[in-house]
Amino acid sequence: MVSVKRERQIDVEEEDEVPKKMGRSQNEDDHRSRHCPYLDTINRSVLDFDFEKLCSISLSHINVYACLICGKYFQGRGLKSHAYTHSVQFAHHVFLNLHTLKFYCLPDNYEIIDSSLEDITYVLKPTFTSQHIASLDKQGKLYRAYDGTTYLPGIVGLNNIKANDYTNVVLQALSNVPPLRNYFLEEENYRGIRRPPGDIMFLLVQRFGELMRKLWNPRNFKAHVSPHEMLQAVVLCSKKTFQITKQGDAVDFLSWFLNALHGALGGTKKKPSIVTEVFQGSMRIFSKKLPHPDLPVEEKEAMLIREEYQEKMSESPFLYLTLDLPTAPLYKDEKEQLIIPQVPLFTILAKFNGIMEKEYKTYKENFLKRFQLTKLPPYLIFCIKRFTKNNFFVEKNPTIVNFPVTNVDLREYLTEEAQATARSTTYDLVANVVHDGKPSEGAYRIHVLHHGTGKWYELQDLQVMDILPQMITLSEAYIQIWKMRDPEDDAANRTGA
């Protein structure tokens, strides 16, 4: 009777301690722990740690163990616990505590210490040394997953649970931005950040770090990853603005996610975070209020003299630049039926040359604005505005943007002062997000550059294939990430030119 009570107590309390069985010494326990007879029953092919860590019966997060024979999660390991019952009922004996990373044999209830199990704990919680991180972009070694498939770490498919391809492409793009990736691969970089009590936003940081480590894990059991826990954090932290079950807009998600990460890492308008260090630039905005177009000419001229209608200048930071496409032709003749409109990248970049003016209409007032860049970030994001929304429907502009994959010089879009102090002004493409199909029922895919091999890959959910750089420019690009060249490479390039 005493032992039953004690088992129940162990089940309720934290179960990290190895209970001593009556009539057996601790030495015997230690001896048995090194010679568990059931290790050969472990089935690594069914182990999947990408999903939420809850008991499959009680749905509790507390004290959850994974059965290493069938892959299911169960709570507790004391007498009458779900894990204990499962071990007796199905003769599945080896379990892993998903929190403490300790292995146990049930129903005997002793800890297993065996170096052959280290690969399982590494898949559950991959860790990266500084030396490993430094070598990631210097080699293109293929690794073999437990299921036999070969893969390049970082170039890994993400599972589309229902309609979350719009989030997958953004997460894959960000995972291939080295300074951001390196920061999240080492948990020590953000573990000490303090957040207010009850703040749920830090969950985004934790889940994004976990996803980064899984995507770059060289010892995966399978060559794809499910972003299930990451997306649950997105749904929760965005208050269901972004969902797994409903197609969303990749640019809206990118904008929210970068700002949410910045805030969760303790960043403010004045205090930087890794997000602003990598992506934030700044621009000058020249804004001029316009009189109402229906007013008489004399009245307009009189108003333009007033102070409120004079041009005002302001400085503004940005995390990405929105590029406007020219209006697609409404009517086509027979010959133009199959011609898709095209525009050079530099034509739509002219918005930031400080000369081109664009009219912006609000509910009450109209403004004329022009833009000029004052600081370029290490990684520059372009969002190409393909969708226009009105009260009735969303329209998509199919115009193809012609762009080089390397050597895009943005010097002419900087102010003279910025040109004199800029480290470098030349960029190379590292990620290209594409939207195919109609606005409401289209699909997303992404092209990413693997820095170690210099090769381009196309990823669409679980599909991964290599692609020629010249094929990338034929797509309906929606989001692009460009990497600033090192000043030495940039200078050499100019000399060569």
CSV table of N, CA, C and O in Angstrom, one decimal, residues 25-87:
chain,number,residue,atom,x,y,z
A,25,SER,N,18.7,-1.9,-4.7
A,25,SER,CA,19.6,-0.7,-4.3
A,25,SER,C,19.8,0.2,-5.5
A,25,SER,O,19.5,-0.2,-6.6
A,26,GLN,N,20.3,1.4,-5.2
A,26,GLN,CA,20.5,2.4,-6.2
A,26,GLN,C,21.6,1.9,-7.2
A,26,GLN,O,21.6,2.1,-8.4
A,27,ASN,N,22.6,1.2,-6.6
A,27,ASN,CA,23.7,0.6,-7.5
A,27,ASN,C,23.1,-0.3,-8.5
A,27,ASN,O,23.6,-0.3,-9.7
A,28,GLU,N,22.2,-1.1,-8.1
A,28,GLU,CA,21.6,-2.1,-9.0
A,28,GLU,C,20.8,-1.3,-10.1
A,28,GLU,O,20.8,-1.7,-11.3
A,29,ASP,N,20.1,-0.2,-9.7
A,29,ASP,CA,19.4,0.6,-10.6
A,29,ASP,C,20.4,1.2,-11.7
A,29,ASP,O,20.1,1.1,-12.9
A,30,ASP,N,21.5,1.7,-11.2
A,30,ASP,CA,22.5,2.3,-12.2
A,30,ASP,C,23.0,1.2,-13.1
A,30,ASP,O,23.2,1.5,-14.3
A,31,HIS,N,23.2,0.0,-12.5
A,31,HIS,CA,23.8,-1.1,-13.4
A,31,HIS,C,22.7,-1.4,-14.4
A,31,HIS,O,23.1,-1.6,-15.6
A,32,ARG,N,21.5,-1.5,-14.0
A,32,ARG,CA,20.4,-1.9,-15.0
A,32,ARG,C,20.2,-0.8,-16.0
A,32,ARG,O,19.9,-1.0,-17.2
A,33,SER,N,20.4,0.5,-15.6
A,33,SER,CA,20.2,1.6,-16.5
A,33,SER,C,21.1,1.6,-17.7
A,33,SER,O,20.8,2.0,-18.8
A,34,ARG,N,22.3,1.0,-17.5
A,34,ARG,CA,23.2,0.9,-18.7
A,34,ARG,C,23.0,-0.3,-19.6
A,34,ARG,O,23.6,-0.4,-20.6
A,35,HIS,N,22.1,-1.2,-19.1
A,35,HIS,CA,21.9,-2.4,-19.9
A,35,HIS,C,20.4,-2.6,-20.1
A,35,HIS,O,19.9,-3.7,-19.8
A,36,CYS,N,19.7,-1.6,-20.7
A,36,CYS,CA,18.3,-1.8,-20.9
A,36,CYS,C,18.1,-2.8,-22.1
A,36,CYS,O,18.7,-2.6,-23.2
A,37,PRO,N,17.3,-3.8,-21.9
A,37,PRO,CA,17.2,-4.8,-22.9
A,37,PRO,C,16.2,-4.5,-24.1
A,37,PRO,O,16.1,-5.2,-25.0
A,38,TYR,N,15.6,-3.3,-24.0
A,38,TYR,CA,14.6,-2.9,-25.0
A,38,TYR,C,15.0,-1.9,-26.0
A,38,TYR,O,14.2,-1.4,-26.7
A,39,LEU,N,16.3,-1.5,-25.9
A,39,LEU,CA,16.7,-0.4,-26.8
A,39,LEU,C,16.6,-0.8,-28.3
A,39,LEU,O,16.3,0.1,-29.1
A,40,ASP,N,16.6,-2.0,-28.6
A,40,ASP,CA,16.5,-2.4,-30.0
A,40,ASP,C,15.0,-2.4,-30.5
A,40,ASP,O,14.8,-2.5,-31.7
A,41,THR,N,14.1,-2.1,-29.6
A,41,THR,CA,12.7,-1.9,-30.0
A,41,THR,C,12.4,-0.5,-30.5
A,41,THR,O,11.3,-0.2,-31.0
A,42,ILE,N,13.3,0.4,-30.2
A,42,ILE,CA,13.1,1.8,-30.6
A,42,ILE,C,12.9,2.0,-32.1
A,42,ILE,O,13.7,1.4,-32.9
A,43,ASN,N,11.9,2.7,-32.6
A,43,ASN,CA,11.6,2.8,-34.0
A,43,ASN,C,11.8,4.3,-34.4
A,43,ASN,O,10.9,5.1,-34.3
A,44,ARG,N,13.0,4.6,-34.8
A,44,ARG,CA,13.3,6.0,-35.1
A,44,ARG,C,12.5,6.6,-36.3
A,44,ARG,O,12.3,7.8,-36.4
A,45,SER,N,12.1,5.7,-37.2
A,45,SER,CA,11.3,6.2,-38.3
A,45,SER,C,9.9,6.8,-38.0
A,45,SER,O,9.4,7.5,-38.8
A,46,VAL,N,9.4,6.5,-36.8
A,46,VAL,CA,8.1,7.1,-36.4
A,46,VAL,C,8.3,8.3,-35.5
A,46,VAL,O,7.3,8.9,-35.1
A,47,LEU,N,9.5,8.6,-35.1
A,47,LEU,CA,9.7,9.7,-34.2
A,47,LEU,C,9.6,11.1,-34.9
A,47,LEU,O,10.2,11.3,-35.9
A,48,ASP,N,8.7,11.9,-34.4
A,48,ASP,CA,8.4,13.3,-35.0
A,48,ASP,C,8.2,14.2,-33.9
A,48,ASP,O,7.2,14.2,-33.2
A,49,PHE,N,9.2,15.1,-33.6
A,49,PHE,CA,9.1,16.0,-32.5
A,49,PHE,C,8.7,17.4,-33.0
A,49,PHE,O,8.9,18.4,-32.2
A,50,ASP,N,8.2,17.6,-34.2
A,50,ASP,CA,7.8,18.9,-34.7
A,50,ASP,C,6.4,19.3,-34.2
A,50,ASP,O,6.0,20.5,-34.4
A,51,PHE,N,5.7,18.4,-33.6
A,51,PHE,CA,4.3,18.8,-33.2
A,51,PHE,C,4.2,19.2,-31.7
A,51,PHE,O,5.2,19.0,-30.9
A,52,GLU,N,3.1,19.8,-31.3
A,52,GLU,CA,2.9,20.3,-30.0
A,52,GLU,C,3.1,19.2,-29.0
A,52,GLU,O,2.6,18.0,-29.1
A,53,LYS,N,3.8,19.5,-27.9
A,53,LYS,CA,4.2,18.5,-26.9
A,53,LYS,C,3.0,18.3,-25.9
A,53,LYS,O,3.1,18.8,-24.8
A,54,LEU,N,2.0,17.6,-26.4
A,54,LEU,CA,0.9,17.3,-25.4
A,54,LEU,C,0.5,15.8,-25.4
A,54,LEU,O,0.7,15.1,-26.4
A,55,CYS,N,0.0,15.4,-24.2
A,55,CYS,CA,-0.4,14.0,-24.1
A,55,CYS,C,-1.5,13.7,-25.0
A,55,CYS,O,-2.5,14.5,-25.2
A,56,SER,N,-1.4,12.6,-25.8
A,56,SER,CA,-2.4,12.2,-26.8
A,56,SER,C,-3.7,11.8,-26.1
A,56,SER,O,-4.7,11.7,-26.8
A,57,ILE,N,-3.8,11.6,-24.8
A,57,ILE,CA,-5.0,11.2,-24.1
A,57,ILE,C,-5.6,12.4,-23.3
A,57,ILE,O,-6.7,12.8,-23.5
A,58,SER,N,-4.7,12.9,-22.4
A,58,SER,CA,-5.2,14.0,-21.5
A,58,SER,C,-5.1,15.4,-22.1
A,58,SER,O,-5.7,16.4,-21.6
A,59,LEU,N,-4.3,15.5,-23.2
A,59,LEU,CA,-4.0,16.8,-23.9
A,59,LEU,C,-3.4,17.8,-23.0
A,59,LEU,O,-3.5,19.0,-23.2
A,60,SER,N,-2.7,17.3,-22.0
A,60,SER,CA,-1.9,18.2,-21.1
A,60,SER,C,-0.5,18.4,-21.6
A,60,SER,O,0.1,17.5,-22.2
A,61,HIS,N,0.0,19.6,-21.2
A,61,HIS,CA,1.4,19.9,-21.6
A,61,HIS,C,2.4,19.5,-20.5
A,61,HIS,O,3.6,19.5,-20.7
A,62,ILE,N,1.8,19.1,-19.3
A,62,ILE,CA,2.7,18.9,-18.2
A,62,ILE,C,3.3,17.5,-18.2
A,62,ILE,O,2.5,16.5,-18.3
A,63,ASN,N,4.6,17.4,-18.0
A,63,ASN,CA,5.3,16.1,-17.8
A,63,ASN,C,5.0,15.1,-18.9
A,63,ASN,O,4.5,14.0,-18.7
A,64,VAL,N,5.3,15.5,-20.1
A,64,VAL,CA,4.9,14.7,-21.3
A,64,VAL,C,6.1,13.8,-21.7
A,64,VAL,O,7.2,14.3,-21.8
A,65,TYR,N,5.8,12.5,-22.0
A,65,TYR,CA,6.8,11.6,-22.5
A,65,TYR,C,6.5,11.1,-23.9
A,65,TYR,O,5.3,10.9,-24.2
A,66,ALA,N,7.5,10.9,-24.7
A,66,ALA,CA,7.3,10.3,-26.0
A,66,ALA,C,7.6,8.8,-25.9
A,66,ALA,O,8.7,8.4,-25.4
A,67,CYS,N,6.7,8.0,-26.4
A,67,CYS,CA,7.0,6.5,-26.5
A,67,CYS,C,7.9,6.4,-27.8
A,67,CYS,O,7.5,6.8,-28.9
A,68,LEU,N,9.1,5.8,-27.6
A,68,LEU,CA,10.1,5.7,-28.7
A,68,LEU,C,9.8,4.5,-29.6
A,68,LEU,O,10.6,4.2,-30.5
A,69,ILE,N,8.7,3.8,-29.3
A,69,ILE,CA,8.4,2.6,-30.2
A,69,ILE,C,7.3,3.0,-31.2
A,69,ILE,O,7.4,2.6,-32.3
A,70,CYS,N,6.3,3.8,-30.7
A,70,CYS,CA,5.2,4.2,-31.6
A,70,CYS,C,5.2,5.7,-31.9
A,70,CYS,O,4.4,6.1,-32.8
A,71,GLY,N,6.0,6.5,-31.1
A,71,GLY,CA,6.0,7.9,-31.4
A,71,GLY,C,5.0,8.7,-30.7
A,71,GLY,O,5.0,10.0,-30.9
A,72,LYS,N,4.0,8.1,-30.0
A,72,LYS,CA,2.9,8.9,-29.4
A,72,LYS,C,3.4,9.5,-28.1
A,72,LYS,O,4.4,9.1,-27.5
A,73,TYR,N,2.7,10.6,-27.7
A,73,TYR,CA,3.0,11.3,-26.5
A,73,TYR,C,2.0,10.9,-25.3
A,73,TYR,O,0.8,10.9,-25.6
A,74,PHE,N,2.6,10.7,-24.1
A,74,PHE,CA,1.8,10.4,-23.0
A,74,PHE,C,2.3,11.1,-21.8
A,74,PHE,O,3.4,11.4,-21.6
A,75,GLN,N,1.3,11.4,-20.8
A,75,GLN,CA,1.7,12.1,-19.6
A,75,GLN,C,2.1,11.2,-18.5
A,75,GLN,O,1.6,10.1,-18.3
A,76,GLY,N,3.1,11.7,-17.7
A,76,GLY,CA,3.5,11.0,-16.5
A,76,GLY,C,4.2,9.7,-16.7
A,76,GLY,O,4.3,9.2,-17.9
A,77,ARG,N,4.8,9.1,-15.6
A,77,ARG,CA,5.3,7.7,-15.8
A,77,ARG,C,5.1,6.9,-14.5
A,77,ARG,O,5.6,5.8,-14.4
A,78,GLY,N,4.5,7.5,-13.5
A,78,GLY,CA,4.1,6.8,-12.3
A,78,GLY,C,3.0,5.8,-12.5
A,78,GLY,O,2.4,5.7,-13.6
A,79,LEU,N,2.7,5.0,-11.5
A,79,LEU,CA,1.6,4.0,-11.6
A,79,LEU,C,0.3,4.7,-12.0
A,79,LEU,O,0.0,5.8,-11.5
A,80,LYS,N,-0.5,4.1,-12.9
A,80,LYS,CA,-1.8,4.6,-13.3
A,80,LYS,C,-1.6,5.9,-14.2
A,80,LYS,O,-2.6,6.4,-14.6
A,81,SER,N,-0.4,6.3,-14.6
A,81,SER,CA,-0.3,7.4,-15.5
A,81,SER,C,-0.5,6.8,-16.9
A,81,SER,O,-0.5,5.6,-17.2
A,82,HIS,N,-0.7,7.7,-17.9
A,82,HIS,CA,-1.0,7.3,-19.3
A,82,HIS,C,0.2,6.6,-19.9
A,82,HIS,O,0.0,5.6,-20.6
A,83,ALA,N,1.4,7.1,-19.6
A,83,ALA,CA,2.6,6.4,-20.2
A,83,ALA,C,2.8,5.0,-19.6
A,83,ALA,O,3.1,4.1,-20.3
A,84,TYR,N,2.6,4.9,-18.3
A,84,TYR,CA,2.7,3.6,-17.6
A,84,TYR,C,1.7,2.6,-18.1
A,84,TYR,O,2.0,1.5,-18.5
A,85,THR,N,0.4,3.1,-18.3
A,85,THR,CA,-0.6,2.2,-18.8
A,85,THR,C,-0.3,1.7,-20.2
A,85,THR,O,-0.4,0.6,-20.6
A,86,HIS,N,0.2,2.7,-21.0
A,86,HIS,CA,0.6,2.3,-22.4
A,86,HIS,C,1.7,1.3,-22.5
A,86,HIS,O,1.6,0.4,-23.3
A,87,SER,N,2.7,1.4,-21.6
A,87,SER,CA,3.8,0.5,-21.6
A,87,SER,C,3.3,-0.9,-21.2
A,87,SER,O,3.9,-1.9,-21.8
